Coordinates of C-alpha atoms in Angstrom, one line a residue:
X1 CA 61.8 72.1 127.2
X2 CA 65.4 73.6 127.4
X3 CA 65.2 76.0 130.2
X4 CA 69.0 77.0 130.3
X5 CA 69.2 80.3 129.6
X6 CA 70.5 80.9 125.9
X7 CA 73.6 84.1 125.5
X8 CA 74.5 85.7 122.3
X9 CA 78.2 86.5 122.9
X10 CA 79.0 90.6 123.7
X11 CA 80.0 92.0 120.0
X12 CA 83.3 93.7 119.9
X13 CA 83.9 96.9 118.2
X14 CA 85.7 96.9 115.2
X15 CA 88.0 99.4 114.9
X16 CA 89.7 101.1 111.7
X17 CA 93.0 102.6 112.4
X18 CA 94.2 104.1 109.3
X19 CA 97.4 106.4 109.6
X20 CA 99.4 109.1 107.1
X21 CA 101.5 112.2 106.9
X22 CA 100.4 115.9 105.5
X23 CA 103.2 118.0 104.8
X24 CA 101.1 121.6 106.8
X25 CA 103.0 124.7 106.4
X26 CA 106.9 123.2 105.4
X27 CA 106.5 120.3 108.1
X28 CA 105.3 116.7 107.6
X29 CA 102.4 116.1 110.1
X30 CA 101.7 112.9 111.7
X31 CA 98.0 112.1 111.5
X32 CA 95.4 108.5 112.0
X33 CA 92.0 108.1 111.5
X34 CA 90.6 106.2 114.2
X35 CA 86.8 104.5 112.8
X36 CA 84.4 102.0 112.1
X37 CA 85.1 99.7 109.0
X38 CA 82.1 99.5 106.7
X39 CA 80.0 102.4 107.9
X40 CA 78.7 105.6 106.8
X41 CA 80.5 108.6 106.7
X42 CA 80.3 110.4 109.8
X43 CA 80.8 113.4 111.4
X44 CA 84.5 114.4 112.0
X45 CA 85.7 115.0 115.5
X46 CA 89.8 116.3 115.6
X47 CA 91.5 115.9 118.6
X48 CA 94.3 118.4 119.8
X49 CA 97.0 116.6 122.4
X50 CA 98.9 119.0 124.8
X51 CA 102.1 120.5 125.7
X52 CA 104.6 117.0 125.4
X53 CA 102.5 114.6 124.4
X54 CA 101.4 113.2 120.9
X55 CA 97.9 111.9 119.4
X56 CA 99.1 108.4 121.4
X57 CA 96.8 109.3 124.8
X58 CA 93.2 110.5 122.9
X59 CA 93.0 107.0 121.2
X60 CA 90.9 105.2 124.1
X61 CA 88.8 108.5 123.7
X62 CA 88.4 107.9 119.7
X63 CA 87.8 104.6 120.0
X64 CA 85.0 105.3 122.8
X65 CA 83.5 107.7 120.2
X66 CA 83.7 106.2 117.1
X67 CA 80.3 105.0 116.7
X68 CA 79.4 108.3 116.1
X69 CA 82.1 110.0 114.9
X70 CA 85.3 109.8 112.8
X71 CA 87.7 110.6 114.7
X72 CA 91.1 112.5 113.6
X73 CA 94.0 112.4 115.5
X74 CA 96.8 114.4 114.8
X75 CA 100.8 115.3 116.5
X76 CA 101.4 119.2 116.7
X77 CA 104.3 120.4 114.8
X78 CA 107.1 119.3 116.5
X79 CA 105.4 117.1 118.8
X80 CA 105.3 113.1 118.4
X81 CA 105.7 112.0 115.2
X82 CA 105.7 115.6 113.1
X83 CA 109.3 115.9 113.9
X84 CA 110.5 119.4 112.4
X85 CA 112.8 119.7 109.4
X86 CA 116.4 120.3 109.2
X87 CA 115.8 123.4 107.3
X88 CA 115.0 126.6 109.6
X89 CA 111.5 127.0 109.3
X90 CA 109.9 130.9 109.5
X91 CA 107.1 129.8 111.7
X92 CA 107.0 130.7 115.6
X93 CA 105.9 128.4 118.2
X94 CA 103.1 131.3 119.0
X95 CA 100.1 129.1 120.0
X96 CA 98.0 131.4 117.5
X97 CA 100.7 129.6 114.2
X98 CA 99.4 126.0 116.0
X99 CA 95.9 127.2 115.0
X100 CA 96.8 128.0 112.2
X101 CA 98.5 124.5 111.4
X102 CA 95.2 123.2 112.5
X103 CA 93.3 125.0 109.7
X104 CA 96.0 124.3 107.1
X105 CA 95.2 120.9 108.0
X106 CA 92.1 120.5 107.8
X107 CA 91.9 122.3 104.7
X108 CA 94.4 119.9 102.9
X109 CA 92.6 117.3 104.4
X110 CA 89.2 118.7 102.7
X111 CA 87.2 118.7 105.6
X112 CA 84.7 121.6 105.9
X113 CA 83.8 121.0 109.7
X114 CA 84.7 119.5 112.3
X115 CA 83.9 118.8 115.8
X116 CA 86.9 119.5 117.9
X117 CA 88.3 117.8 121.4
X118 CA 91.9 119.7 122.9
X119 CA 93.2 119.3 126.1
X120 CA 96.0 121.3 127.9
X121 CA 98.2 123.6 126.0
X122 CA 96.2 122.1 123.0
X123 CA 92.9 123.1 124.2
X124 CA 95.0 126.8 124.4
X125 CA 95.4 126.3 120.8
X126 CA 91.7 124.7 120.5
X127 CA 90.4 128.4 122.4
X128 CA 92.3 130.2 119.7
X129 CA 90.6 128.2 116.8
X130 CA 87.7 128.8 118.2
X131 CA 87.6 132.3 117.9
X132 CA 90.1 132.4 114.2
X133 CA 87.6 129.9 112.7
X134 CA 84.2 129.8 114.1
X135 CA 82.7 128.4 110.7
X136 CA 85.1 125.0 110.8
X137 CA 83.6 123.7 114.3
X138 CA 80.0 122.6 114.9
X139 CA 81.2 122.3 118.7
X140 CA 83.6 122.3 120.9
X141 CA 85.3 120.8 123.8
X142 CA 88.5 122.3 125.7
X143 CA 89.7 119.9 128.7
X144 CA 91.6 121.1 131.3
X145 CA 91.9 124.6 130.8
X146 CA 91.5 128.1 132.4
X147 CA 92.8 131.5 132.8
X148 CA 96.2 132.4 134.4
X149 CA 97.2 135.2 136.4
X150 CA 100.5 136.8 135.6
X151 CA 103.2 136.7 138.4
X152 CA 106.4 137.5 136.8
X153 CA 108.5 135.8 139.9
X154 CA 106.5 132.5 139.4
X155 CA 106.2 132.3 135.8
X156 CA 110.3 133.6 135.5
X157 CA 110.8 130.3 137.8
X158 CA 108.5 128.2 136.0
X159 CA 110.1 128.9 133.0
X160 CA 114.0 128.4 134.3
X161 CA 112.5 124.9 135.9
X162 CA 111.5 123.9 132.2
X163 CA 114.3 125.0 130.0
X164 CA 116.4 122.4 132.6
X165 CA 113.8 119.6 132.4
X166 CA 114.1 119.8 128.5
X167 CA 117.6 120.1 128.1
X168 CA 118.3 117.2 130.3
X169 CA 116.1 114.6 128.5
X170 CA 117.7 111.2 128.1
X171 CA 116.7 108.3 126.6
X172 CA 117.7 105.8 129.0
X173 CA 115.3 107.3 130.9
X174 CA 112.9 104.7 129.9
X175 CA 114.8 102.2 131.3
X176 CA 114.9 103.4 134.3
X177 CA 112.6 101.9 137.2
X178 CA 109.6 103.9 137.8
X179 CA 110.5 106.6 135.9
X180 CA 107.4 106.6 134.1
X181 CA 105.7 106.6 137.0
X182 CA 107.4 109.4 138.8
X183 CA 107.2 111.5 135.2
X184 CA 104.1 111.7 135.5
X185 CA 103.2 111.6 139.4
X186 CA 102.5 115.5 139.0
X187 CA 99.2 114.6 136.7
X188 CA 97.6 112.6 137.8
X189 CA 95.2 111.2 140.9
X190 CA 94.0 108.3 140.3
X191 CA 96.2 105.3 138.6
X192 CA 96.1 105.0 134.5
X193 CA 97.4 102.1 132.4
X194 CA 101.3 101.3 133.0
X195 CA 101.2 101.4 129.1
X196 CA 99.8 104.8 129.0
X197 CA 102.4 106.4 131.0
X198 CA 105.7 104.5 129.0
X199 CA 104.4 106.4 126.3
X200 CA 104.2 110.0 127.7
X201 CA 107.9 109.7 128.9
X202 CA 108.6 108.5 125.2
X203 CA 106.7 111.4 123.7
X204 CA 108.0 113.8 126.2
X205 CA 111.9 112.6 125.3
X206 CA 111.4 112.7 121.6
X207 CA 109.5 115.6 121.2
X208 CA 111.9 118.4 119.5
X209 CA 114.1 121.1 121.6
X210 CA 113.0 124.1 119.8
X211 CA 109.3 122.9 119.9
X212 CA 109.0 121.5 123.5
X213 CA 111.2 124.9 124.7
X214 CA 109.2 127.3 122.5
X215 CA 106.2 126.2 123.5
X216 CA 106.9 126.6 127.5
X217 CA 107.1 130.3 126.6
X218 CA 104.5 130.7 124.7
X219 CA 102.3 128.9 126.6
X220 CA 102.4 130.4 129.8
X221 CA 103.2 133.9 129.2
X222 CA 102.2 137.6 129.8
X223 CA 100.7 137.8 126.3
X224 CA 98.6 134.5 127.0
X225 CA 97.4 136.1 130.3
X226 CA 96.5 139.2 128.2
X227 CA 95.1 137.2 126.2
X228 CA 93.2 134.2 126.7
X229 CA 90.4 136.0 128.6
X230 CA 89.7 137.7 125.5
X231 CA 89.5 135.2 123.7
X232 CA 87.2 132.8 125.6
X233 CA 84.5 135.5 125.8
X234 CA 85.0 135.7 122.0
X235 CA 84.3 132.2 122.0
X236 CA 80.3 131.5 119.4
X237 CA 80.6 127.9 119.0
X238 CA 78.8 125.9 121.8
X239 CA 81.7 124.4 123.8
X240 CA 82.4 122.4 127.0
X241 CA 85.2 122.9 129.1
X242 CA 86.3 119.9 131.5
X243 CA 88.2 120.4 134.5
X244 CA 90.0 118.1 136.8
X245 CA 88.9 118.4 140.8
X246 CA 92.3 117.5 141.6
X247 CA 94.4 119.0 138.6
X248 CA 97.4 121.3 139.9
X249 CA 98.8 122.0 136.6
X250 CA 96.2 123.7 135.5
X251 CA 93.7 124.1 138.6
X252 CA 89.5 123.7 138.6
X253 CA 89.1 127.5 139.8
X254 CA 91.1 128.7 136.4
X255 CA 88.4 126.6 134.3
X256 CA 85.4 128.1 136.0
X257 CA 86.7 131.5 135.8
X258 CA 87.2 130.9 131.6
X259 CA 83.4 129.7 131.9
X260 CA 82.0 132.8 133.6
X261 CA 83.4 135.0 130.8
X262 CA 80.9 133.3 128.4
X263 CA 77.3 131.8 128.1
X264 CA 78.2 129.6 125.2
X265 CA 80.4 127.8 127.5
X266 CA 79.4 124.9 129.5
X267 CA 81.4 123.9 132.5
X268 CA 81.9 120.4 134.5
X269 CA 84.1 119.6 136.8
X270 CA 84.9 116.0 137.4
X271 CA 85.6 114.9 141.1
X272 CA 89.0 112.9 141.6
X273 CA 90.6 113.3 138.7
X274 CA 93.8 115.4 137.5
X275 CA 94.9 116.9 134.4
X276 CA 94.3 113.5 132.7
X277 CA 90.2 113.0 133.3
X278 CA 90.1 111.4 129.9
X279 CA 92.3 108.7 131.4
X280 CA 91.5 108.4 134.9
X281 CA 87.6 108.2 135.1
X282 CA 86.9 107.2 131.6
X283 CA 83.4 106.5 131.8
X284 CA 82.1 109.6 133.6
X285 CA 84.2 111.4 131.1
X286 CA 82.7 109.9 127.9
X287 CA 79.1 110.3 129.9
X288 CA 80.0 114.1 130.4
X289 CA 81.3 114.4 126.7
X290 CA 78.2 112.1 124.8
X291 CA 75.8 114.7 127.6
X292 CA 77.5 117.8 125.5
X293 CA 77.4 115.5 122.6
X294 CA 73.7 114.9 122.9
X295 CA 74.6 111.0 121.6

């Protein structure tokens, strides 16, 4: 008798990446599906990137949760690869007109409901869609987010600091030594693929000047203050709201206070992790996530 123990190799994932544009509201989005070949249709998770970014950074996320999901990835107007038109367009860069991309979307996509994952500024926008259009989302989760308090000295600076870090964006920045590193020093605690940060400085450089600017504005503003509280205790869906222990763009202590304003809201904090969680503890995000999930 044979007694060597016998192994079946570990079977890989097959993964579907299928990608397209939808012209939404005068501008030609970006979007990808990420999924299983050769399964049933599933349920439909979209994923909303934040404030510089593109769709690029959710993809280890989609992948992760494709065996339950098909997961849609898109770039925000004027973010990525949705690069804005030459024409003047009428829309503003409100975050409430995002949302309403959002819908357009999914609509010309035909997709009834969705399950939705935003982060940052997109999980802003996420907030908002929550409460515009309750009946497109079986659930939702908003990562690193919160509640602001206004300070007009601090958010005058704030905004002065970023109109000079978008207008002086250069593209041999990227060729520059660390510079990826160092762009995104400020987000991070723990490490995250070399890979992974290359392509925030390239989304960051390429994204368009009356998007990136706009959005700065609109983003962190008096109206948000006004209103974002508002709107998260509007808030019917069941949703989960992730902070980062460590985040100081967008601080723990704002996330907790957004939770208190509603009961449909679940909170977790995840310990020693920035604004990226999603990217620096992978696994104990996906746990948290598939928890909410119940997968």
């Amino acid at each position: 008798m044979d007694n060597s123990l016998s192994t079946t190799p570990t079977e890989i994932k097959r993964i579907e990446q299928v990608t397209g544009t939808i012209k939404v509201r005068g501008v030609n989005h970006y979007y990808e599906w990420i999924r299983q070949p050769g399964t049933t249709e599933k349920p439909v998770m979209v994923f909303v990137h934040g404030w510089g970014g593109s769709s690029r950074y959710w993809r280890s996320t989609a992948e992760a949760l494709s065996d339950n999901y098909d997961c849609l990835l898109y770039d925000l107007r004027g973010f990525g690869r949705s690069k804005l038109p030459e024409d003047n367009l009428s829309l503003s860069y409100e975050l409430e007109e995002y949302a309403e991309d959002l819908k357009v979307l999914l609509d010309g996509l035909k997709l009834e409901k969705v399950y939705m994952n935003s982060h940052s500024m997109g999980a802003s926008i996420g907030a908002l869609f929550s409460t515009m259009y309750p009946e497109k989302l079986e659930r939702s989760i908003l990562t690193c987010n919160g509640i602001f308090e206004y300070n007009k000295l601090a958010f005058a600076a704030f905004h002065k600091l970023g109109g000079y870090v978008v207008k002086f964006r250069y593209n041999w920045f990227l060729k520059v030594p660390f510079a990826p590193r160092l762009f995104m020093a400020r987000f991070l605690h723990r490490p995250i693929d070399k890979l992974e940060k290359i392509a925030f400085l390239e989304d960051f450089l390429l994204a368009d000047y009356e998007a990136v600017s706009g959005t700065i504005y609109t983003s962190v503003s008096k109206k948000a203050v006004e209103t974002m509280p508002k709107k998260f205790a509007e808030i019917s869906v069941p949703t989960l709201l992730v902070s980062g222990e460590k985040d100081i763009i967008i601080p723990a202590e704002m996330g907790q206070e957004a939770a208190r304003l509603n009961d449909k809201i679940e909170y977790v904090e995840m310990a020693k992790t920035a604004h990226f969680p999603m990217l620096e503890d992978k696994e104990t995000y996906l746990t948290k996530v598939k928890e909410f999930l119940s997968l």
